[in-house]
PDB file of C-alpha atoms and ligand atoms in Angstrom:
ATOM      1  CA  MET A   1      -7.800 -30.540  12.500  1.00 56.00           C
ATOM      2  CA  PRO A   2      -5.936 -27.504  10.490  1.00 57.00           C
ATOM      3  CA  SER A   3      -4.185 -24.837  13.196  1.00 62.00           C
ATOM      4  CA  VAL A   4      -5.905 -21.681  13.388  1.00 65.00           C
ATOM      5  CA  THR A   5      -3.174 -18.665  14.352  1.00 68.00           C
ATOM      6  CA  PRO A   6      -5.063 -16.495  16.335  1.00 72.00           C
ATOM      7  CA  ALA A   7      -5.212 -13.169  14.451  1.00 77.00           C
ATOM      8  CA  PRO A   8      -1.668 -10.637  16.524  1.00 88.00           C
ATOM      9  CA  HIS A   9      -3.446  -7.703  18.365  1.00 97.00           C
ATOM     10  CA  ARG A  10      -1.416  -4.858  16.558  1.00 98.00           C
ATOM     11  CA  PHE A  11       0.232  -1.898  18.093  1.00 98.00           C
ATOM     12  CA  VAL A  12       1.152   1.135  15.791  1.00 98.00           C
ATOM     13  CA  VAL A  13       2.876   4.178  17.144  1.00 98.00           C
ATOM     14  CA  THR A  14       2.780   7.527  15.374  1.00 98.00           C
ATOM     15  CA  VAL A  15       4.682  10.507  16.226  1.00 98.00           C
ATOM     16  CA  ASP A  16       3.334  13.607  14.874  1.00 98.00           C
ATOM     17  CA  ASP A  17       4.918  17.023  13.577  1.00 98.00           C
ATOM     18  CA  PRO A  18       8.860  16.042  13.593  1.00 98.00           C
ATOM     19  CA  GLY A  19      10.184  18.283  10.343  1.00 98.00           C
ATOM     20  CA  GLY A  20       8.038  21.880   9.307  1.00 98.00           C
ATOM     21  CA  LEU A  21       6.022  21.907  12.151  1.00 98.00           C
ATOM     22  CA  ILE A  22       9.144  20.559  15.230  1.00 98.00           C
ATOM     23  CA  GLN A  23      12.260  22.163  13.834  1.00 98.00           C
ATOM     24  CA  ASP A  24      14.108  20.917  16.451  1.00 98.00           C
ATOM     25  CA  LEU A  25      15.673  17.855  16.658  1.00 98.00           C
ATOM     26  CA  SER A  26      16.778  17.303  19.189  1.00 98.00           C
ATOM     27  CA  LEU A  27      12.739  16.494  20.425  1.00 98.00           C
ATOM     28  CA  PHE A  28      13.073  14.319  17.631  1.00 98.00           C
ATOM     29  CA  GLU A  29      16.588  12.846  19.289  1.00 98.00           C
ATOM     30  CA  ARG A  30      14.975  12.039  22.766  1.00 98.00           C
ATOM     31  CA  THR A  31      11.974  10.703  20.975  1.00 98.00           C
ATOM     32  CA  ARG A  32      13.713   8.234  19.064  1.00 98.00           C
ATOM     33  CA  ARG A  33      15.722   7.279  21.574  1.00 98.00           C
ATOM     34  CA  PHE A  34      12.561   6.748  23.992  1.00 98.00           C
ATOM     35  CA  LEU A  35      11.394   4.459  21.588  1.00 98.00           C
ATOM     36  CA  ASP A  36      14.226   2.432  20.764  1.00 98.00           C
ATOM     37  CA  ALA A  37      14.430   1.948  24.135  1.00 98.00           C
ATOM     38  CA  GLU A  38      11.372   0.434  24.375  1.00 98.00           C
ATOM     39  CA  GLY A  39      11.487  -1.535  21.227  1.00 98.00           C
ATOM     40  CA  VAL A  40       8.642  -0.465  19.892  1.00 98.00           C
ATOM     41  CA  PRO A  41       9.106   0.401  15.647  1.00 98.00           C
ATOM     42  CA  ALA A  42       7.139   3.871  15.164  1.00 98.00           C
ATOM     43  CA  SER A  43       5.652   5.751  11.951  1.00 98.00           C
ATOM     44  CA  PHE A  44       7.606   9.510  12.105  1.00 98.00           C
ATOM     45  CA  MET A  45       4.104  11.474  10.647  1.00 98.00           C
ATOM     46  CA  VAL A  46       7.341  14.343   9.381  1.00 98.00           C
ATOM     47  CA  VAL A  47       5.636  17.978   7.385  1.00 98.00           C
ATOM     48  CA  PRO A  48       7.999  18.647   4.932  1.00 98.00           C
ATOM     49  CA  ARG A  49       7.885  22.306   4.602  1.00 98.00           C
ATOM     50  CA  GLY A  50       7.676  24.843   7.633  1.00 98.00           C
ATOM     51  CA  ASP A  51       8.354  28.531   8.337  1.00 97.00           C
ATOM     52  CA  GLY A  52      11.330  29.877   8.032  1.00 97.00           C
ATOM     53  CA  GLY A  53      11.500  28.464   4.529  1.00 97.00           C
ATOM     54  CA  TRP A  54      12.711  25.292   6.104  1.00 98.00           C
ATOM     55  CA  GLN A  55      11.722  22.925   3.501  1.00 98.00           C
ATOM     56  CA  LEU A  56      12.783  19.195   4.330  1.00 98.00           C
ATOM     57  CA  ASP A  57      15.085  17.779   1.164  1.00 98.00           C
ATOM     58  CA  ARG A  58      17.177  21.160   2.415  1.00 98.00           C
ATOM     59  CA  GLN A  59      17.965  19.925   5.649  1.00 98.00           C
ATOM     60  CA  PRO A  60      20.342  17.486   5.538  1.00 98.00           C
ATOM     61  CA  GLU A  61      20.550  16.369   9.352  1.00 98.00           C
ATOM     62  CA  TRP A  62      17.600  15.967   9.680  1.00 98.00           C
ATOM     63  CA  LEU A  63      17.253  13.959   6.518  1.00 98.00           C
ATOM     64  CA  GLU A  64      20.924  11.943   8.317  1.00 98.00           C
ATOM     65  CA  ALA A  65      18.123  11.310  11.487  1.00 98.00           C
ATOM     66  CA  LEU A  66      14.939  10.269   9.712  1.00 98.00           C
ATOM     67  CA  HIS A  67      16.703   7.830   6.440  1.00 98.00           C
ATOM     68  CA  SER A  68      19.166   6.320   9.902  1.00 98.00           C
ATOM     69  CA  ALA A  69      15.098   5.663  11.838  1.00 98.00           C
ATOM     70  CA  GLU A  70      14.297   4.110   9.448  1.00 98.00           C
ATOM     71  CA  ARG A  71      17.455   1.971   9.067  1.00 98.00           C
ATOM     72  CA  ASP A  72      16.407   0.409  12.175  1.00 97.00           C
ATOM     73  CA  GLY A  73      13.171   0.185  12.004  1.00 98.00           C
ATOM     74  CA  HIS A  74      11.066   2.797  11.581  1.00 98.00           C
ATOM     75  CA  ASP A  75       8.986   4.219   9.101  1.00 98.00           C
ATOM     76  CA  CYS A  76       7.772   8.335   8.234  1.00 98.00           C
ATOM     77  CA  GLN A  77       5.321   9.262   6.304  1.00 98.00           C
ATOM     78  CA  LEU A  78       3.414  12.423   5.219  1.00 98.00           C
ATOM     79  CA  HIS A  79       1.976  15.160   7.808  1.00 98.00           C
ATOM     80  CA  GLY A  80       0.559  17.940   5.300  1.00 98.00           C
ATOM     81  CA  LEU A  81       2.473  20.095   3.224  1.00 98.00           C
ATOM     82  CA  ASP A  82       2.905  23.420   5.938  1.00 98.00           C
ATOM     83  CA  HIS A  83       0.482  22.072   8.493  1.00 97.00           C
ATOM     84  CA  ALA A  84      -0.871  25.589   8.519  1.00 96.00           C
ATOM     85  CA  ASN A  85      -3.792  27.821   7.958  1.00 94.00           C
ATOM     86  CA  CYS A  86      -6.618  25.123   7.657  1.00 96.00           C
ATOM     87  CA  GLU A  87      -4.937  23.779   4.206  1.00 97.00           C
ATOM     88  CA  PHE A  88      -7.011  20.619   3.672  1.00 98.00           C
ATOM     89  CA  GLY A  89     -10.430  21.576   5.081  1.00 97.00           C
ATOM     90  CA  PRO A  90     -11.375  22.883   8.436  1.00 96.00           C
ATOM     91  CA  ILE A  91      -9.965  21.295  11.765  1.00 95.00           C
ATOM     92  CA  PRO A  92     -12.355  19.339  13.849  1.00 93.00           C
ATOM     93  CA  ASP A  93     -13.790  20.944  17.279  1.00 91.00           C
ATOM     94  CA  LEU A  94     -11.992  19.197  20.116  1.00 90.00           C
ATOM     95  CA  ILE A  95      -9.575  19.781  18.265  1.00 92.00           C
ATOM     96  CA  ARG A  96     -10.187  23.946  17.523  1.00 90.00           C
ATOM     97  CA  THR A  97     -11.367  24.469  21.155  1.00 87.00           C
ATOM     98  CA  LEU A  98      -8.361  23.024  22.577  1.00 90.00           C
ATOM     99  CA  ASP A  99      -6.608  26.361  23.023  1.00 87.00           C
ATOM    100  CA  GLY A 100     -10.327  27.397  24.728  1.00 88.00           C
ATOM    101  CA  THR A 101     -11.881  28.934  20.852  1.00 88.00           C
ATOM    102  CA  ASP A 102     -14.570  28.551  21.598  1.00 92.00           C
ATOM    103  CA  ALA A 103     -15.747  26.139  18.924  1.00 92.00           C
ATOM    104  CA  GLU A 104     -18.239  27.883  16.301  1.00 93.00           C
ATOM    105  CA  ALA A 105     -16.536  31.180  16.248  1.00 94.00           C
ATOM    106  CA  GLY A 106     -13.212  29.225  15.429  1.00 93.00           C
ATOM    107  CA  PHE A 107     -14.950  27.863  12.970  1.00 94.00           C
ATOM    108  CA  ARG A 108     -16.764  30.764  11.022  1.00 95.00           C
ATOM    109  CA  SER A 109     -12.923  32.413  11.495  1.00 94.00           C
ATOM    110  CA  ASP A 110     -11.489  29.583   9.705  1.00 95.00           C
ATOM    111  CA  SER A 111     -14.313  29.762   7.102  1.00 96.00           C
ATOM    112  CA  GLU A 112     -13.721  33.626   6.343  1.00 97.00           C
ATOM    113  CA  GLN A 113      -9.415  33.403   6.468  1.00 97.00           C
ATOM    114  CA  PHE A 114      -9.117  30.478   4.239  1.00 97.00           C
ATOM    115  CA  GLY A 115     -12.911  28.311   3.618  1.00 96.00           C
ATOM    116  CA  HIS A 116     -12.552  29.220  -0.254  1.00 96.00           C
ATOM    117  CA  MET A 117      -8.991  27.550  -0.321  1.00 96.00           C
ATOM    118  CA  TRP A 118     -11.377  24.165   0.513  1.00 97.00           C
ATOM    119  CA  ARG A 119     -11.406  23.378  -2.825  1.00 97.00           C
ATOM    120  CA  PRO A 120     -10.132  20.411  -4.483  1.00 98.00           C
ATOM    121  CA  GLU A 121      -7.595  22.286  -6.719  1.00 98.00           C
ATOM    122  CA  ALA A 122      -6.073  23.250  -4.526  1.00 98.00           C
ATOM    123  CA  TYR A 123      -5.855  20.543  -1.696  1.00 98.00           C
ATOM    124  CA  TYR A 124      -4.591  18.858  -5.165  1.00 98.00           C
ATOM    125  CA  GLU A 125      -1.554  21.416  -5.389  1.00 98.00           C
ATOM    126  CA  LYS A 126      -0.644  21.130  -2.270  1.00 98.00           C
ATOM    127  CA  LEU A 127      -0.541  17.411  -1.944  1.00 98.00           C
ATOM    128  CA  GLN A 128       1.871  17.219  -5.266  1.00 98.00           C
ATOM    129  CA  THR A 129       4.145  19.506  -3.456  1.00 98.00           C
ATOM    130  CA  ALA A 130       3.628  17.757  -0.178  1.00 98.00           C
ATOM    131  CA  MET A 131       4.979  14.431  -2.399  1.00 98.00           C
ATOM    132  CA  ALA A 132       7.100  15.408  -4.084  1.00 98.00           C
ATOM    133  CA  ILE A 133       9.339  16.986  -1.422  1.00 98.00           C
ATOM    134  CA  PHE A 134       8.941  13.787   0.235  1.00 98.00           C
ATOM    135  CA  GLU A 135       9.483  11.910  -2.209  1.00 98.00           C
ATOM    136  CA  ARG A 136      12.636  14.086  -2.694  1.00 98.00           C
ATOM    137  CA  ALA A 137      13.484  13.205   0.223  1.00 98.00           C
ATOM    138  CA  PHE A 138      12.861   9.262   1.329  1.00 98.00           C
ATOM    139  CA  GLU A 139      13.594   8.473  -3.031  1.00 98.00           C
ATOM    140  CA  ARG A 140      10.016   6.674  -2.174  1.00 98.00           C
ATOM    141  CA  ARG A 141       6.637   8.287  -2.278  1.00 98.00           C
ATOM    142  CA  PRO A 142       4.896   8.714   0.721  1.00 98.00           C
ATOM    143  CA  LEU A 143       1.977   5.316   1.967  1.00 98.00           C
ATOM    144  CA  VAL A 144      -0.354   7.403   4.206  1.00 98.00           C
ATOM    145  CA  PHE A 145      -1.419  11.015   4.544  1.00 98.00           C
ATOM    146  CA  ARG A 146      -2.424  12.290   7.816  1.00 98.00           C
ATOM    147  CA  THR A 147      -3.825  16.837   7.326  1.00 98.00           C
ATOM    148  CA  GLY A 148      -2.256  18.872   9.767  1.00 98.00           C
ATOM    149  CA  ALA A 149      -4.577  19.325  13.318  1.00 96.00           C
ATOM    150  CA  LEU A 150      -7.243  16.918  11.158  1.00 97.00           C
ATOM    151  CA  SER A 151      -7.960  19.428   8.467  1.00 97.00           C
ATOM    152  CA  GLN A 152     -10.438  17.699   6.141  1.00 97.00           C
ATOM    153  CA  THR A 153     -13.173  18.060   3.726  1.00 96.00           C
ATOM    154  CA  PRO A 154     -14.737  15.299   1.870  1.00 96.00           C
ATOM    155  CA  GLU A 155     -13.223  16.400  -1.733  1.00 97.00           C
ATOM    156  CA  LEU A 156      -9.856  15.238  -0.275  1.00 98.00           C
ATOM    157  CA  TYR A 157     -10.286  12.067  -0.376  1.00 98.00           C
ATOM    158  CA  ASP A 158     -10.835  11.970  -4.192  1.00 98.00           C
ATOM    159  CA  VAL A 159      -7.928  14.320  -4.165  1.00 98.00           C
ATOM    160  CA  MET A 160      -5.632  11.639  -2.949  1.00 98.00           C
ATOM    161  CA  ALA A 161      -7.059   9.093  -4.854  1.00 98.00           C
ATOM    162  CA  ASP A 162      -5.878  11.086  -7.991  1.00 98.00           C
ATOM    163  CA  ALA A 163      -2.818  11.595  -6.384  1.00 97.00           C
ATOM    164  CA  GLY A 164      -1.944   7.452  -6.282  1.00 97.00           C
ATOM    165  CA  MET A 165      -2.950   7.918  -2.261  1.00 98.00           C
ATOM    166  CA  ARG A 166      -4.770   5.115  -0.893  1.00 98.00           C
ATOM    167  CA  TYR A 167      -4.403   5.658   2.464  1.00 98.00           C
ATOM    168  CA  ALA A 168      -5.532   7.873   5.273  1.00 98.00           C
ATOM    169  CA  SER A 169      -4.748   8.133   8.774  1.00 98.00           C
ATOM    170  CA  ASN A 170      -6.781  11.334   9.410  1.00 96.00           C
ATOM    171  CA  LEU A 171     -10.369  10.010  12.032  1.00 97.00           C
ATOM    172  CA  ILE A 172     -10.594  10.085  15.852  1.00 98.00           C
ATOM    173  CA  THR A 173     -12.142   6.706  17.408  1.00 98.00           C
ATOM    174  CA  ASP A 174     -11.855   8.538  20.235  1.00 98.00           C
ATOM    175  CA  PRO A 175     -12.406  11.981  20.500  1.00 97.00           C
ATOM    176  CA  ARG A 176     -12.018  11.647  24.718  1.00 97.00           C
ATOM    177  CA  GLY A 177      -8.370  11.784  24.437  1.00 97.00           C
ATOM    178  CA  TRP A 178      -9.010  15.671  23.231  1.00 96.00           C
ATOM    179  CA  ALA A 179     -11.901  15.936  26.738  1.00 95.00           C
ATOM    180  CA  TYR A 180      -9.421  14.850  29.149  1.00 97.00           C
ATOM    181  CA  ILE A 181      -6.378  16.990  27.660  1.00 96.00           C
ATOM    182  CA  VAL A 182      -8.578  20.003  28.587  1.00 94.00           C
ATOM    183  CA  GLU A 183      -9.761  18.461  31.925  1.00 94.00           C
ATOM    184  CA  ARG A 184     -13.455  17.394  30.591  1.00 93.00           C
ATOM    185  CA  TYR A 185     -13.402  14.082  33.208  1.00 96.00           C
ATOM    186  CA  ASP A 186     -17.111  14.379  33.681  1.00 95.00           C
ATOM    187  CA  ASP A 187     -18.313  14.407  30.398  1.00 93.00           C
ATOM    188  CA  PRO A 188     -16.083  12.975  28.362  1.00 95.00           C
ATOM    189  CA  GLY A 189     -18.253  11.500  26.174  1.00 95.00           C
ATOM    190  CA  ASP A 190     -17.429   7.940  24.093  1.00 97.00           C
ATOM    191  CA  TRP A 191     -16.010   6.820  20.381  1.00 98.00           C
ATOM    192  CA  ASP A 192     -17.667   8.728  17.623  1.00 97.00           C
ATOM    193  CA  PRO A 193     -20.338   5.730  16.654  1.00 96.00           C
ATOM    194  CA  ALA A 194     -18.844   6.908  12.798  1.00 96.00           C
ATOM    195  CA  VAL A 195     -15.603   5.751  13.311  1.00 97.00           C
ATOM    196  CA  PRO A 196     -14.473   2.127  13.793  1.00 98.00           C
ATOM    197  CA  PRO A 197     -11.396   0.733  16.038  1.00 98.00           C
ATOM    198  CA  GLY A 198      -9.329  -0.305  12.872  1.00 98.00           C
ATOM    199  CA  PRO A 199      -8.887   0.178   9.032  1.00 98.00           C
ATOM    200  CA  HIS A 200     -11.807   0.812   6.636  1.00 98.00           C
ATOM    201  CA  ARG A 201     -12.993   2.464   3.321  1.00 97.00           C
ATOM    202  CA  LEU A 202     -13.282   5.725   3.215  1.00 96.00           C
ATOM    203  CA  THR A 203     -14.155   5.768  -0.799  1.00 97.00           C
ATOM    204  CA  ASP A 204     -13.599   3.247  -3.320  1.00 96.00           C
ATOM    205  CA  GLN A 205     -10.622   3.968  -3.280  1.00 97.00           C
ATOM    206  CA  ILE A 206      -9.261   5.192   0.555  1.00 98.00           C
ATOM    207  CA  ILE A 207      -9.239   3.475   2.958  1.00 98.00           C
ATOM    208  CA  ASN A 208      -8.991   5.068   6.231  1.00 98.00           C
ATOM    209  CA  LEU A 209      -5.843   3.504   9.714  1.00 98.00           C
ATOM    210  CA  PRO A 210      -8.636   5.292  12.544  1.00 98.00           C
ATOM    211  CA  ILE A 211      -5.938   6.923  15.054  1.00 98.00           C
ATOM    212  CA  ILE A 212      -8.056   5.932  18.080  1.00 98.00           C
ATOM    213  CA  SER A 213      -6.859   8.801  20.643  1.00 98.00           C
ATOM    214  CA  GLU A 214      -4.463  10.980  22.253  1.00 98.00           C
ATOM    215  CA  TYR A 215      -3.788  10.215  26.114  1.00 98.00           C
ATOM    216  CA  ALA A 216       0.081  11.692  26.133  1.00 98.00           C
ATOM    217  CA  TRP A 217      -0.542  15.728  24.994  1.00 97.00           C
ATOM    218  CA  TYR A 218       1.774  17.890  27.114  1.00 96.00           C
ATOM    219  CA  LEU A 219       1.646  16.383  31.316  1.00 98.00           C
ATOM    220  CA  THR A 220       1.172  17.010  34.966  1.00 97.00           C
ATOM    221  CA  GLU A 221       1.716  14.664  37.010  1.00 98.00           C
ATOM    222  CA  ALA A 222      -1.955  14.051  38.397  1.00 97.00           C
ATOM    223  CA  LYS A 223      -3.321  13.668  34.737  1.00 97.00           C
ATOM    224  CA  ILE A 224      -0.692  10.608  34.269  1.00 98.00           C
ATOM    225  CA  PRO A 225      -3.438   7.543  36.084  1.00 98.00           C
ATOM    226  CA  ARG A 226      -6.425   9.335  34.810  1.00 98.00           C
ATOM    227  CA  HIS A 227      -4.980   9.659  30.854  1.00 98.00           C
ATOM    228  CA  LEU A 228      -3.978   5.468  31.410  1.00 98.00           C
ATOM    229  CA  ALA A 229      -5.996   4.288  32.419  1.00 98.00           C
ATOM    230  CA  LEU A 230      -8.667   5.882  29.555  1.00 98.00           C
ATOM    231  CA  ALA A 231      -5.709   4.607  27.487  1.00 98.00           C
ATOM    232  CA  ILE A 232      -5.864   1.387  28.933  1.00 98.00           C
ATOM    233  CA  ASP A 233     -10.040   1.072  28.634  1.00 98.00           C
ATOM    234  CA  ASP A 234      -9.310   2.110  24.980  1.00 98.00           C
ATOM    235  CA  LEU A 235      -6.758  -0.532  24.519  1.00 98.00           C
ATOM    236  CA  GLU A 236      -9.131  -3.535  25.813  1.00 98.00           C
ATOM    237  CA  ARG A 237     -12.090  -2.328  23.809  1.00 98.00           C
ATOM    238  CA  VAL A 238      -9.790  -2.058  20.342  1.00 98.00           C
ATOM    239  CA  PHE A 239      -8.858  -6.089  20.591  1.00 97.00           C
ATOM    240  CA  ALA A 240     -12.277  -7.155  21.818  1.00 97.00           C
ATOM    241  CA  ALA A 241     -14.226  -5.877  18.595  1.00 96.00           C
ATOM    242  CA  GLY A 242     -10.953  -7.332  16.628  1.00 96.00           C
ATOM    243  CA  GLY A 243      -9.079  -4.057  15.987  1.00 97.00           C
ATOM    244  CA  VAL A 244      -5.492  -2.075  15.002  1.00 98.00           C
ATOM    245  CA  PHE A 245      -4.562   0.776  17.972  1.00 98.00           C
ATOM    246  CA  VAL A 246      -3.325   3.394  16.300  1.00 98.00           C
ATOM    247  CA  LEU A 247      -1.883   6.034  18.947  1.00 98.00           C
ATOM    248  CA  VAL A 248      -1.145   9.432  18.276  1.00 98.00           C
ATOM    249  CA  CYS A 249       0.772  11.587  20.121  1.00 98.00           C
ATOM    250  CA  HIS A 250       3.511  14.088  19.326  1.00 98.00           C
ATOM    251  CA  VAL A 251       7.701  15.035  19.169  1.00 98.00           C
ATOM    252  CA  GLN A 252       6.985  17.742  21.575  1.00 98.00           C
ATOM    253  CA  CYS A 253       5.479  15.833  24.353  1.00 98.00           C
ATOM    254  CA  VAL A 254       7.322  12.898  23.879  1.00 98.00           C
ATOM    255  CA  GLY A 255      10.606  14.775  23.696  1.00 98.00           C
ATOM    256  CA  ALA A 256      10.204  16.600  25.972  1.00 98.00           C
ATOM    257  CA  GLU A 257      12.716  17.600  29.177  1.00 98.00           C
ATOM    258  CA  ASP A 258       9.960  16.948  31.807  1.00 98.00           C
ATOM    259  CA  GLY A 259       9.342  13.419  30.212  1.00 98.00           C
ATOM    260  CA  LEU A 260       5.904  13.304  31.645  1.00 98.00           C
ATOM    261  CA  SER A 261       4.404  11.727  28.030  1.00 98.00           C
ATOM    262  CA  ARG A 262       7.591   8.775  28.470  1.00 98.00           C
ATOM    263  CA  LYS A 263       6.271   7.925  30.817  1.00 98.00           C
ATOM    264  CA  LEU A 264       3.114   7.485  30.649  1.00 98.00           C
ATOM    265  CA  LEU A 265       3.848   5.955  27.688  1.00 98.00           C
ATOM    266  CA  HIS A 266       6.309   3.686  28.625  1.00 98.00           C
ATOM    267  CA  GLN A 267       3.419   1.923  31.079  1.00 98.00           C
ATOM    268  CA  LEU A 268       0.849   2.277  27.650  1.00 98.00           C
ATOM    269  CA  LEU A 269       3.585   0.087  25.782  1.00 98.00           C
ATOM    270  CA  GLN A 270       4.628  -2.008  28.662  1.00 98.00           C
ATOM    271  CA  VAL A 271       0.600  -3.115  29.409  1.00 98.00           C
ATOM    272  CA  ALA A 272      -0.263  -3.377  26.110  1.00 98.00           C
ATOM    273  CA  ARG A 273       2.236  -6.108  25.710  1.00 97.00           C
ATOM    274  CA  GLN A 274       2.638  -7.669  28.967  1.00 97.00           C
ATOM    275  CA  ASP A 275      -1.556  -8.447  29.421  1.00 97.00           C
ATOM    276  CA  PHE A 276      -2.682  -7.878  25.353  1.00 96.00           C
ATOM    277  CA  GLY A 277       0.515  -9.374  23.554  1.00 96.00           C
ATOM    278  CA  VAL A 278       0.216  -6.826  21.558  1.00 97.00           C
ATOM    279  CA  GLU A 279       2.698  -6.936  18.558  1.00 97.00           C
ATOM    280  CA  PHE A 280       4.197  -3.653  17.599  1.00 98.00           C
ATOM    281  CA  GLY A 281       4.914  -2.652  14.175  1.00 98.00           C
ATOM    282  CA  THR A 282       4.332   0.907  11.420  1.00 98.00           C
ATOM    283  CA  LEU A 283       1.820   2.043   9.156  1.00 98.00           C
ATOM    284  CA  ALA A 284       4.156   0.661   6.595  1.00 98.00           C
ATOM    285  CA  ALA A 285       3.685  -2.687   8.246  1.00 98.00           C
ATOM    286  CA  LEU A 286       0.019  -2.198   9.003  1.00 98.00           C
ATOM    287  CA  VAL A 287      -0.679  -1.474   4.816  1.00 98.00           C
ATOM    288  CA  GLN A 288       1.128  -4.190   3.841  1.00 98.00           C
ATOM    289  CA  GLY A 289      -0.880  -6.680   6.175  1.00 97.00           C
ATOM    290  CA  ILE A 290      -4.042  -5.271   5.003  1.00 97.00           C
ATOM    291  CA  GLU A 291      -2.755  -5.734   0.743  1.00 97.00           C
ATOM    292  CA  ARG A 292      -1.478  -9.230   2.224  1.00 97.00           C
ATOM    293  CA  GLY A 293      -5.250  -9.841   3.184  1.00 95.00           C
ATOM    294  CA  ASP A 294      -4.034 -10.309   6.849  1.00 95.00           C
ATOM    295  CA  VAL A 295      -5.680  -7.437   8.080  1.00 96.00           C
ATOM    296  CA  SER A 296      -9.341  -7.230   7.787  1.00 93.00           C
ATOM    297  CA  LEU A 297     -11.236  -4.313   6.819  1.00 97.00           C
ATOM    298  CA  PHE A 298     -14.381  -3.246   9.282  1.00 96.00           C
ATOM    299  CA  THR A 299     -16.976  -2.489   7.514  1.00 90.00           C
ATOM    300  CA  PRO A 300     -20.053   0.191   8.388  1.00 71.00           C
TER     301      PRO A 300
HETATM  302 ZN1  LIG B 401       0.117  17.667  13.655  1.00 97.21          ZN
END
């Protein structure tokens, strides 16, 4: 009988916002030291440009830090251009309402300010600019694109294809992570039925690597047990469905001095290792798995 090796449970840590949005290198360094101590490779979702004329390819200390991370098994992918002003479309309600903004009023105000830029030509120009900065920084193109605050309209995916990008990581499977952030524990909703817990086609040419959820955003000691329980519940469900656990966390939280995000993540990574025998890997490795046919795509 041919022996069949079961597919590994894949766990991908993605860390958003280093670079143009969170320019404080010490937050990145502390995040990296934490991941190295855990023995977990991560994908850093790097913002190529930001306030004060900041631009990644002109920041020698950042380039050195990111190249060093890549040499040690992490990888870097592309996160927006300026990570501002709804640059690739409106941002999802669950993110817009984090600061207490009313969803409808916020959408109206964003549309009035930025709606005239929500068109393919503007997306194309911004994506090309972002990719060119990335390419100068890393001497290669990014494989995966995630927009800042997940701003998007469907046209973005045709623009990505025109620009030669094939992978997005831009939709959320379990919005409850964000309900938990605003302490809506009683009525957090459930998984988004439109977003499967693993790679799937968004269009003929674009594959989405969905984010399962965020559990470690600005925590308090009191919040940790509930957020951790949600994460473990998701781990179980994702692997039962044959999916891939793509975690999103943020450098400003994981690298924060208070250590609370690291405390939750340490426990989550330990459960993932011990109870689920996961294989940690980067987005680049996940893309490679898809292209080799080792990771199958969800079909709607
Ligand atoms: Zn971000």
